PDB file of C-alpha atoms and ligand atoms in Angstrom:
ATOM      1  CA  UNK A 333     -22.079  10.973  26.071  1.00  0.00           C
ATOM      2  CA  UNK A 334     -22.411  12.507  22.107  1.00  0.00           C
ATOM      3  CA  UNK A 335     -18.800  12.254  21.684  1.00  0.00           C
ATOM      4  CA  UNK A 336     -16.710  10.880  24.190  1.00  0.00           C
ATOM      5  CA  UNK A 337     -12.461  10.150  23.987  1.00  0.00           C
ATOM      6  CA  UNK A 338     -11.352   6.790  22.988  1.00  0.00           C
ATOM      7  CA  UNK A 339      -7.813   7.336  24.535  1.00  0.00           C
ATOM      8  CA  UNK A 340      -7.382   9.741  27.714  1.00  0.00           C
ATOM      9  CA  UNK A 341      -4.077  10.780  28.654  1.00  0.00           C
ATOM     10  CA  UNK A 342      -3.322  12.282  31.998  1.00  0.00           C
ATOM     11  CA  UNK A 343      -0.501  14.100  33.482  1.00  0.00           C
ATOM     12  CA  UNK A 344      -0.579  13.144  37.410  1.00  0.00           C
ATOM     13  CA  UNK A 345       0.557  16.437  38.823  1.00  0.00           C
ATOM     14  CA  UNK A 346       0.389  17.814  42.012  1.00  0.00           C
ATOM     15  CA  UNK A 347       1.358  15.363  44.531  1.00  0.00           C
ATOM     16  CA  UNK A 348       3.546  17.001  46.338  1.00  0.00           C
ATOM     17  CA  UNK A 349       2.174  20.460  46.293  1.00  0.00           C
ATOM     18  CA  UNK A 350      -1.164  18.861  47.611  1.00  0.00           C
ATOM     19  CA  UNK A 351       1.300  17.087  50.536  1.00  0.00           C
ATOM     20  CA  UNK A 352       3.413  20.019  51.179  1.00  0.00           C
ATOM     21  CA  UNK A 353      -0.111  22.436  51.435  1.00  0.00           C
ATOM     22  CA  UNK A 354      -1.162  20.125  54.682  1.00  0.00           C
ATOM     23  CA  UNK A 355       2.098  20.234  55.709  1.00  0.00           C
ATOM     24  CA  UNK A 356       2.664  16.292  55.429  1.00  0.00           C
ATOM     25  CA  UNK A 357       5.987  14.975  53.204  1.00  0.00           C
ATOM     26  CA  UNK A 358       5.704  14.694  49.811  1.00  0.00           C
ATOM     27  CA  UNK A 359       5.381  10.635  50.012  1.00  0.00           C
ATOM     28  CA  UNK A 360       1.797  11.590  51.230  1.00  0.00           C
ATOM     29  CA  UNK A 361       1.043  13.180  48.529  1.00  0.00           C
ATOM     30  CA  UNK A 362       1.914  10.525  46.102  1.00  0.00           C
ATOM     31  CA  UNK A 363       0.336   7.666  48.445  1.00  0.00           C
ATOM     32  CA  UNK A 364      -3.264  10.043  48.515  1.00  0.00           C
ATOM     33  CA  UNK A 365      -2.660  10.019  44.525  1.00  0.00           C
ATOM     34  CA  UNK A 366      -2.861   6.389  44.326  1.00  0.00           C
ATOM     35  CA  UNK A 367      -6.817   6.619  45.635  1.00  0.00           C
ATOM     36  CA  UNK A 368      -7.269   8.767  42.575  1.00  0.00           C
ATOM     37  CA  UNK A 369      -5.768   6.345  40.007  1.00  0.00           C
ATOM     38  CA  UNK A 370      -8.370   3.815  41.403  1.00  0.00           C
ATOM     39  CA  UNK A 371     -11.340   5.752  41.563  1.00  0.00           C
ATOM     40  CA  UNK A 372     -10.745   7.372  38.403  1.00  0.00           C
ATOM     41  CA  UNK A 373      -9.369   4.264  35.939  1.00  0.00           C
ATOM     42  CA  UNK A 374     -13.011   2.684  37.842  1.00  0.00           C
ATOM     43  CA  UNK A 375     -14.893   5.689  36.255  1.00  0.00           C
ATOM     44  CA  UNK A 376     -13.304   5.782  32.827  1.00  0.00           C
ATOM     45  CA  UNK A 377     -14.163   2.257  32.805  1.00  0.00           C
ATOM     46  CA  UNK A 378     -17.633   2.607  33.652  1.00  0.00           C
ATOM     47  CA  UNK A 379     -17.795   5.627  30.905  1.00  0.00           C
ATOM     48  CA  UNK A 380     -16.944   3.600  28.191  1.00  0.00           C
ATOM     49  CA  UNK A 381     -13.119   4.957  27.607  1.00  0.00           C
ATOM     50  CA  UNK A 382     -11.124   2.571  25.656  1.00  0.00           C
ATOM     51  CA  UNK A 383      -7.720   3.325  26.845  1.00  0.00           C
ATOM     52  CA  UNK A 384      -6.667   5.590  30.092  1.00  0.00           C
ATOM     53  CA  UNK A 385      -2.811   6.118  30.045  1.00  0.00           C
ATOM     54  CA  UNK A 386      -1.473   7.656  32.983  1.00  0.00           C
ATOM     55  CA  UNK A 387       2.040   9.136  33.585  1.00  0.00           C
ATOM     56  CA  UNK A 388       3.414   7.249  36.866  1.00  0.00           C
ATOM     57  CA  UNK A 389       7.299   8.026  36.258  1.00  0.00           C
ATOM     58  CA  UNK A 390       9.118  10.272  33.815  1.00  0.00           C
ATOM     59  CA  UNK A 391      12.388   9.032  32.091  1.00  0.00           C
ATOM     60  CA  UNK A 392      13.531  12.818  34.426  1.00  0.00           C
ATOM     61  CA  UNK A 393      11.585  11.673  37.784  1.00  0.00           C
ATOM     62  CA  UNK A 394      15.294  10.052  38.861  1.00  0.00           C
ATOM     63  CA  UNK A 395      16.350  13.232  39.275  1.00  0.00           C
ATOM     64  CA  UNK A 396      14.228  13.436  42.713  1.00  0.00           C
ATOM     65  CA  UNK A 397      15.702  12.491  45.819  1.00  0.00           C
ATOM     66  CA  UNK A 398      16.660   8.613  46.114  1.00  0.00           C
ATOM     67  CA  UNK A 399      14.118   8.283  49.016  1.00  0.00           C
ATOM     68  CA  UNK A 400      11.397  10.283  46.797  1.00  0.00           C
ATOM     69  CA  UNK A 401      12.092   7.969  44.159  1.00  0.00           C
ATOM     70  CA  UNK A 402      12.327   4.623  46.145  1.00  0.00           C
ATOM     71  CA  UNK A 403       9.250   5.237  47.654  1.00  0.00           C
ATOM     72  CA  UNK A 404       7.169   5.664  44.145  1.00  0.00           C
ATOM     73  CA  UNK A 405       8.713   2.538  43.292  1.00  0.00           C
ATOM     74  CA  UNK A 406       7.489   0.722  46.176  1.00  0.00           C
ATOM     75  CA  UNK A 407       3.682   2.462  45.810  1.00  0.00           C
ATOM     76  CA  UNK A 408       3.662   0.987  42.222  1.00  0.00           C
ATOM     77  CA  UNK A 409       4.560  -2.394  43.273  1.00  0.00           C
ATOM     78  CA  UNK A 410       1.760  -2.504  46.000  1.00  0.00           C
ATOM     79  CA  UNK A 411      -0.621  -0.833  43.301  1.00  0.00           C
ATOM     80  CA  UNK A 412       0.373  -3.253  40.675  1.00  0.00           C
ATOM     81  CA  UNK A 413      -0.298  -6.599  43.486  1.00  0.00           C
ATOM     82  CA  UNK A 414      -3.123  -4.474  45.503  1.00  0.00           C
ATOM     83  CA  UNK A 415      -5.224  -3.527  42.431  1.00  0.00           C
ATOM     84  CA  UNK A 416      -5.436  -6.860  40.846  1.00  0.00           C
ATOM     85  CA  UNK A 417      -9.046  -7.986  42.260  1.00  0.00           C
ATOM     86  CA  UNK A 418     -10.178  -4.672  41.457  1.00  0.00           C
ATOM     87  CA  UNK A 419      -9.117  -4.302  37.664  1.00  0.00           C
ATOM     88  CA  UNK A 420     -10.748  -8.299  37.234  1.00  0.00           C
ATOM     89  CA  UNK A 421     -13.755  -6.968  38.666  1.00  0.00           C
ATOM     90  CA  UNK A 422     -13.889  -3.927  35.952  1.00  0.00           C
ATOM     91  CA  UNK A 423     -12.325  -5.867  32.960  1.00  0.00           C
ATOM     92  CA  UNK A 424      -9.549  -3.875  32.736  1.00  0.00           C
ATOM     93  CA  UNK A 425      -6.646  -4.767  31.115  1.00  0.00           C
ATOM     94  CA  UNK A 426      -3.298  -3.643  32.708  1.00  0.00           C
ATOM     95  CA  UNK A 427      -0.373  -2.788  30.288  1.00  0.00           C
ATOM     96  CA  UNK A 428       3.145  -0.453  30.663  1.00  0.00           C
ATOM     97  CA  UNK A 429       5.017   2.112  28.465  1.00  0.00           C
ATOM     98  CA  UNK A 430       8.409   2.875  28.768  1.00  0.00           C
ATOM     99  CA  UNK A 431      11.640   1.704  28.970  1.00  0.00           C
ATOM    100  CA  UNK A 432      10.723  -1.121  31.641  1.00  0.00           C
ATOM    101  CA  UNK A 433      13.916  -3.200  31.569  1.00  0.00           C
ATOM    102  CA  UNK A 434      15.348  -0.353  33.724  1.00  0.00           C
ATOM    103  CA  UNK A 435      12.945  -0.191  35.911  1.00  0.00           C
ATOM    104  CA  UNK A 436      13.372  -1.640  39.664  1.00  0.00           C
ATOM    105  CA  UNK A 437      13.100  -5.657  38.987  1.00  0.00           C
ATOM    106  CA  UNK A 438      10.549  -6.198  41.643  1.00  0.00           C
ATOM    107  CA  UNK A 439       8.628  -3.847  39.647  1.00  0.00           C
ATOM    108  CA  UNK A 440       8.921  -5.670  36.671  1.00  0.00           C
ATOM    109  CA  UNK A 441       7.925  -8.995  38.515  1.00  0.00           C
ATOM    110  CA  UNK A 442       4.558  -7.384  39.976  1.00  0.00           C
ATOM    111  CA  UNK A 443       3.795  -6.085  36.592  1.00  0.00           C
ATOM    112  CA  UNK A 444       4.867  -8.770  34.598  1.00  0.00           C
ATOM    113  CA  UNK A 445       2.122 -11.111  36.774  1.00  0.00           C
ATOM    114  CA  UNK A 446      -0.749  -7.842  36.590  1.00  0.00           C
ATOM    115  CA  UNK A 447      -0.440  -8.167  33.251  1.00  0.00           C
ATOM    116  CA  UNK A 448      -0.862 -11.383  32.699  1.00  0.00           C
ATOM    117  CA  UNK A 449      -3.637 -11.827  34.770  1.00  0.00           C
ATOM    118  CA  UNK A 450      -5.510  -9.293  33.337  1.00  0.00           C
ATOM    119  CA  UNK A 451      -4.700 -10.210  29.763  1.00  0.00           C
ATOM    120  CA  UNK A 452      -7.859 -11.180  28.578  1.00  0.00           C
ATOM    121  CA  UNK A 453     -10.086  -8.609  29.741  1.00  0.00           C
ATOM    122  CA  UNK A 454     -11.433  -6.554  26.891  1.00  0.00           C
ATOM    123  CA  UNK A 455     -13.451  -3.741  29.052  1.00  0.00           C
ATOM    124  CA  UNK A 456     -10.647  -1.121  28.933  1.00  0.00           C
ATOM    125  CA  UNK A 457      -6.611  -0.606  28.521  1.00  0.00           C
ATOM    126  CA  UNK A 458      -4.971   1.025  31.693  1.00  0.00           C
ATOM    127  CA  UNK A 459      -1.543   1.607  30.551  1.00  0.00           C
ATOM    128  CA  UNK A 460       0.885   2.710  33.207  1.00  0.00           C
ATOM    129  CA  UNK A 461       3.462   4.991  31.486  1.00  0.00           C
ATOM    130  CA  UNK A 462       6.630   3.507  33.899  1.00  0.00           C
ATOM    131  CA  UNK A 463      10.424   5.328  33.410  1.00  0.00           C
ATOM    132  CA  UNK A 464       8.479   6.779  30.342  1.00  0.00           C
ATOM    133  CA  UNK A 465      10.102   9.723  27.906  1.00  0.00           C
ATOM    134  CA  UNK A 466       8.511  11.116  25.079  1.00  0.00           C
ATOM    135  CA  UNK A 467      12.154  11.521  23.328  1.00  0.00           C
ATOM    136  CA  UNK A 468      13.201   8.666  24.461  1.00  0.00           C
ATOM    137  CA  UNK A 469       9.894   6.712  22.803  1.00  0.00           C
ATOM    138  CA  UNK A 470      10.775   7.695  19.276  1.00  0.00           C
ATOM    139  CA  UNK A 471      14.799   7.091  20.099  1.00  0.00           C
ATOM    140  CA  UNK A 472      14.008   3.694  20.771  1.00  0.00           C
ATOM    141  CA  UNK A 473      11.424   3.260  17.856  1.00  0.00           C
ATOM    142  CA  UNK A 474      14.049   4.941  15.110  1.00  0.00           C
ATOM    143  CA  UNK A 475      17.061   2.612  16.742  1.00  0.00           C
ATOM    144  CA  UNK A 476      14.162  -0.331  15.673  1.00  0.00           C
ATOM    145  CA  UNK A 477      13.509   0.974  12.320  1.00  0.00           C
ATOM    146  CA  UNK A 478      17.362   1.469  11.578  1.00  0.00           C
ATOM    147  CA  UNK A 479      18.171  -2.106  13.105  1.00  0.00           C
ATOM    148  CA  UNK A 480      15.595  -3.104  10.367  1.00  0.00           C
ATOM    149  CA  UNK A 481      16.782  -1.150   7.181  1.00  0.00           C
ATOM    150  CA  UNK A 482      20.896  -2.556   8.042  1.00  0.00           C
ATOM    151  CA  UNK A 483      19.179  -6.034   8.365  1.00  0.00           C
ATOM    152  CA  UNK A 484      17.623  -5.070   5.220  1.00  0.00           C
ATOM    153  CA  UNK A 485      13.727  -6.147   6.513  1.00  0.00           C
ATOM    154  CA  UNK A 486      12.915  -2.509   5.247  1.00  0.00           C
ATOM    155  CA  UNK A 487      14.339  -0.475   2.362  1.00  0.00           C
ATOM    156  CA  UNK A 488      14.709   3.161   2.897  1.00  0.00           C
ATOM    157  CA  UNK A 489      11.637   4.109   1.042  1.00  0.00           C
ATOM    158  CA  UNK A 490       9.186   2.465   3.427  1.00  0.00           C
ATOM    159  CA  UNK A 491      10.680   4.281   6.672  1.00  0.00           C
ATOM    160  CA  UNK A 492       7.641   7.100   6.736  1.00  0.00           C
ATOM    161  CA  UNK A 493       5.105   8.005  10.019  1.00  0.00           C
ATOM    162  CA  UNK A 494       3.623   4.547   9.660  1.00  0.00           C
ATOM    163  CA  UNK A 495       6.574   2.456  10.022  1.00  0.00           C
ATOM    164  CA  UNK A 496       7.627   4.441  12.908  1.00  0.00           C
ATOM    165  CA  UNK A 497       4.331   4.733  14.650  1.00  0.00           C
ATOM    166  CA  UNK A 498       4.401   0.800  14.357  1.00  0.00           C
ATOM    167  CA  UNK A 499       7.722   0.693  16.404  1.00  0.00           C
ATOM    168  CA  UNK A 500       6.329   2.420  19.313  1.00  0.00           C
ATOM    169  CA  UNK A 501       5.962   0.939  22.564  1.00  0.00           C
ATOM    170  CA  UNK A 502       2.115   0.655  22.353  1.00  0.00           C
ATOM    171  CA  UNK A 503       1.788   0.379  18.471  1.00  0.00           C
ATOM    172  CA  UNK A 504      -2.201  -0.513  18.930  1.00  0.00           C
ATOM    173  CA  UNK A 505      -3.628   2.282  20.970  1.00  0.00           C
ATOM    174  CA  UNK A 506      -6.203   3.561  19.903  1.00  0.00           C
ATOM    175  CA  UNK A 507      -5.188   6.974  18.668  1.00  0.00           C
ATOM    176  CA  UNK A 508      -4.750   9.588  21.685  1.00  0.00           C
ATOM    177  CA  UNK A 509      -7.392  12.073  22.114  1.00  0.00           C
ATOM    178  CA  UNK A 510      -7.111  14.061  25.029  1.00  0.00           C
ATOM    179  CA  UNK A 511      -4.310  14.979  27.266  1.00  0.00           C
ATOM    180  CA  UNK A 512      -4.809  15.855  30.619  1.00  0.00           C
ATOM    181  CA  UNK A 513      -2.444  17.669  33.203  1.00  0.00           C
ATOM    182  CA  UNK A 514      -3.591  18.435  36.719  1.00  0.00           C
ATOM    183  CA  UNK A 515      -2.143  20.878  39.441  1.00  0.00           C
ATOM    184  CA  UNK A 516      -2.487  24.062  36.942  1.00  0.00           C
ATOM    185  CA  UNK A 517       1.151  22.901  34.856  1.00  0.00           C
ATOM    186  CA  UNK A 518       0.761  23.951  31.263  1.00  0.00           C
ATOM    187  CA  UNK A 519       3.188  22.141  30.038  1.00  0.00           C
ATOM    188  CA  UNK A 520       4.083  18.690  28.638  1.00  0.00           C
ATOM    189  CA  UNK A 521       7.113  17.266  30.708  1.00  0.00           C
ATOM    190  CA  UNK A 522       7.890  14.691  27.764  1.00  0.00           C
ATOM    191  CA  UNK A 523       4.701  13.106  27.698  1.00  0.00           C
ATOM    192  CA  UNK A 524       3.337  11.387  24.304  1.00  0.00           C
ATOM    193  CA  UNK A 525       5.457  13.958  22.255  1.00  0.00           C
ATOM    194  CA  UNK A 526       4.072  11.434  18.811  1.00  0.00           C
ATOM    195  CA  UNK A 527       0.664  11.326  19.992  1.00  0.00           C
ATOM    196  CA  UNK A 528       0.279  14.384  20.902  1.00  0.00           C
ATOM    197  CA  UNK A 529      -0.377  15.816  17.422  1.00  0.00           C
ATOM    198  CA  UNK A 530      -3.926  15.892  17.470  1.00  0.00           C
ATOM    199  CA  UNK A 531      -4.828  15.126  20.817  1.00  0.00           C
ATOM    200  CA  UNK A 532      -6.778  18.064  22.591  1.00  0.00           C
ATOM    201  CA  UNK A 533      -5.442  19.252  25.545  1.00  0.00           C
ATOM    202  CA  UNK A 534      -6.817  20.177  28.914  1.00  0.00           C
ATOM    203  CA  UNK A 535      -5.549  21.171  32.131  1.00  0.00           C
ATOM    204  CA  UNK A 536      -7.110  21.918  35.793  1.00  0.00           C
ATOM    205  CA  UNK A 537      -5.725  23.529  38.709  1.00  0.00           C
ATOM    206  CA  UNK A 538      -7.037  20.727  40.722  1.00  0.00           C
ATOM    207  CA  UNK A 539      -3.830  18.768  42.414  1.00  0.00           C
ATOM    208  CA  UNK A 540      -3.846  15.164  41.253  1.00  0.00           C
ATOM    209  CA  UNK A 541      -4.895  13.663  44.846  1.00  0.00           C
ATOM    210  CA  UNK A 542      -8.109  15.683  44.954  1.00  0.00           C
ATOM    211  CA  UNK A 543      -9.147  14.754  41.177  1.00  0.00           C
ATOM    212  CA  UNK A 544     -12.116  12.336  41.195  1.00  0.00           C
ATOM    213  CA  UNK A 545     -14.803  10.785  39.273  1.00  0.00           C
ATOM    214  CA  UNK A 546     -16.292  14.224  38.791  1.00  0.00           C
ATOM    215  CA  UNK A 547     -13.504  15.821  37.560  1.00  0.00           C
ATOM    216  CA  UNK A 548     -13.021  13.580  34.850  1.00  0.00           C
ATOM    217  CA  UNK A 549     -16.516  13.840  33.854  1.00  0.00           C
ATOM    218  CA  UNK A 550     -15.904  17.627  33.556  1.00  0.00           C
ATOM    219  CA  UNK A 551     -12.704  17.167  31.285  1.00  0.00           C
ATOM    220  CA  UNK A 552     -15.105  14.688  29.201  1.00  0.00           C
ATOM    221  CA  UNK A 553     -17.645  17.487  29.094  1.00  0.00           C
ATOM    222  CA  UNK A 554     -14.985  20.098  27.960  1.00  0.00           C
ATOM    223  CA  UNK A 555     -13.767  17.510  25.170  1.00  0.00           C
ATOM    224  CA  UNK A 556     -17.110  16.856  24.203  1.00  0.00           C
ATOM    225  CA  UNK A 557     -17.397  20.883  23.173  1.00  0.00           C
ATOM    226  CA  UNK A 558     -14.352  20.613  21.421  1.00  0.00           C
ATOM    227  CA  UNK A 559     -14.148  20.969  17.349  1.00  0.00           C
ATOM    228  CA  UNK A 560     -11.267  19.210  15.704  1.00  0.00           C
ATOM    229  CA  UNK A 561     -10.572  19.779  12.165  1.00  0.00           C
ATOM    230  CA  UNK A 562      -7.041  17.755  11.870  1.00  0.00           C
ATOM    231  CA  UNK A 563      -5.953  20.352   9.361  1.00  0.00           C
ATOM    232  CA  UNK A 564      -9.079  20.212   7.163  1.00  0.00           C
ATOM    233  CA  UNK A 565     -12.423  21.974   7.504  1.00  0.00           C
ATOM    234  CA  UNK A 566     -14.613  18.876   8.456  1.00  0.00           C
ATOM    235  CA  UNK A 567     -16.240  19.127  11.493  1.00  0.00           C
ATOM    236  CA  UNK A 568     -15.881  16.133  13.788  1.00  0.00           C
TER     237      UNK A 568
HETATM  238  C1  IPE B1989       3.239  13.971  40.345  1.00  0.00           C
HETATM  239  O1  IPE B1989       3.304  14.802  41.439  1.00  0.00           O
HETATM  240  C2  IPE B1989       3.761  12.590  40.626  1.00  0.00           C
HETATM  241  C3  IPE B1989       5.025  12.274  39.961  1.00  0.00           C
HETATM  242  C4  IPE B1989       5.699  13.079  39.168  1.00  0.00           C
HETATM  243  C5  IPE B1989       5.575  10.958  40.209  1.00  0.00           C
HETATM  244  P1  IPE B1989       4.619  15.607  41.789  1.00  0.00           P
HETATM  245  O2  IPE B1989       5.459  14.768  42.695  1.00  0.00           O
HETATM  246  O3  IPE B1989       5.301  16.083  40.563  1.00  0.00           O
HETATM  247  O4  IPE B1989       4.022  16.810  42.607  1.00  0.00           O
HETATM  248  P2  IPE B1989       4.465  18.336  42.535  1.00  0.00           P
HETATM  249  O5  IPE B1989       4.423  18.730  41.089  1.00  0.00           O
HETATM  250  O6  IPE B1989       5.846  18.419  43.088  1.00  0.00           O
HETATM  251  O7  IPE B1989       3.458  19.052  43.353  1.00  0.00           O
HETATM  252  C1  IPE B1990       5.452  14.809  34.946  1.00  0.00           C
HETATM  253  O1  IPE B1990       5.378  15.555  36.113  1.00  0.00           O
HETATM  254  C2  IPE B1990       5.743  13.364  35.256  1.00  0.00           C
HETATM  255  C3  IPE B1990       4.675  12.597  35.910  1.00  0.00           C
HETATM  256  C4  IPE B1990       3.489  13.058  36.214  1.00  0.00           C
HETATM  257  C5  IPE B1990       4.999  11.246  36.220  1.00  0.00           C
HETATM  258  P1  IPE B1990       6.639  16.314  36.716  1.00  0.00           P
HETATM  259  O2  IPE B1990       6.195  16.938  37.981  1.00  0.00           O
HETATM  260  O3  IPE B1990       7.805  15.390  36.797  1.00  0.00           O
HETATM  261  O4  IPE B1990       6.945  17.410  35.598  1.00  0.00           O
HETATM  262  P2  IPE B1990       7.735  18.790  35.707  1.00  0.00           P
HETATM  263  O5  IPE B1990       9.076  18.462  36.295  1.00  0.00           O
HETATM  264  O6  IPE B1990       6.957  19.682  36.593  1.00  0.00           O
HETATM  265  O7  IPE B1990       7.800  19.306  34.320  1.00  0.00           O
HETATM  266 MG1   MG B1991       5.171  17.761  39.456  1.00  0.00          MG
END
């Protein structure tokens, strides 16, 4: 493909609208979604993507109902221990964004051991945005940059978009150029709210548990149309 993303983005939407339309409990929803995270990290893979980051729980998510929320906890343990053989098999290397110390700890044990397995593998980044906020991103990267200054490892002068971008929780992504959001939501739910300056953005009505390998195909398609000028007149 001409011009294809380095970093995809997608908002995993529609899980329980998809469960709730067959008349099954949300849970199904979000354990029909998990096929789709497979099949479609596998394809971005295979396409050449260098980073897929996908939205798994929102800083706001604990909001849902303690049995909602105990249950996505327990799908993204089994993910993180099920998918292992699968992401050595693709190269894929496994990494998390958010504020993981408050996750559940037998989250953070499973992911602490996918990631380190998968460490060295160099075909693609999966990052799994975990108890992720956009806000809550830069909060923790200016606390970091003002922890710095009173230590006096920075003056005042050097705090500009660099030294902040380098306090993020993923400071070496590659720079994010599409954003995806499924289920027909045209919104951004405190997703990437840094990144998200440039990035294109694309949405589909299709609920998350029905998007596949061909969907993301189209959204590469659509990008692939797409002119971006970052403020200038260049063409890309
Ligand atoms: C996305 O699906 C999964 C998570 C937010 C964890 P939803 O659970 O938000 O599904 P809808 O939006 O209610 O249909
Ligand atoms: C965003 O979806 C969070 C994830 C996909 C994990 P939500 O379903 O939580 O977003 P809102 O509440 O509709 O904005
Ligand atoms: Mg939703």
């Amino acid at each position: 493909m001409s011009s294809l993303p380095r970093h995809v983005a997608i908002i995993m939407d529609g899980n329980g609208r998809w469960a709730e339309a067959r008349g099954l409990p949300r849970i199904k929803g979000h354990r029909a979604g998990a096929e789709s995270v497979r099949a479609v990290t596998r394809h971005a893979a295979r396409r050449g993507l260098e980073q897929l980051t996908l939205f798994a729980f929102s800083t706001e998510n604990w909001k849902r109902p303690r049995r909602e929320v105990g249950y996505l906890w327990r799908l993204l343990r089994r993910y993180l221990i099920e998918e292992r053989g699968e992401l050595m098999e693709n190269g894929i290397r496994l990494i998390a964004s958010g504020r993981i110390a408050e996750i559940p700890p037998f989250v953070q044990d499973a992911l602490a051991e996918t990631r380190q397995l998968t460490a060295a593998n160099r075909k693609m980044t999966l990052c799994l945005a975990l108890n992720y906020g956009g806000r809550t991103e830069i909060v923790d990267a200016a606390r970091r940059l003002a922890a710095d200054v009173a230590r006096g490892a920075l003056t005042l002068e050097q705090v500009d978009e660099a030294a902040l971008a380098a306090r993020l929780y993923q400071p070496e992504a590659p720079p994010l150029d599409l954003l995806v959001r499924t289920a027909g939501e045209h919104r951004v739910s405190n997703f990437l709210l840094w990144q998200l300056s440039y990035a294109e953005l694309c949405t589909v009505d299709t609920p998350w548990p029905d998007f596949r390998e061909e969907d993301l195909d189209a959204v590469l398609a659509d990008f692939a149309t797409r002119e971006r000028r970052f403020g200038g007149l260049v063409r890309k």
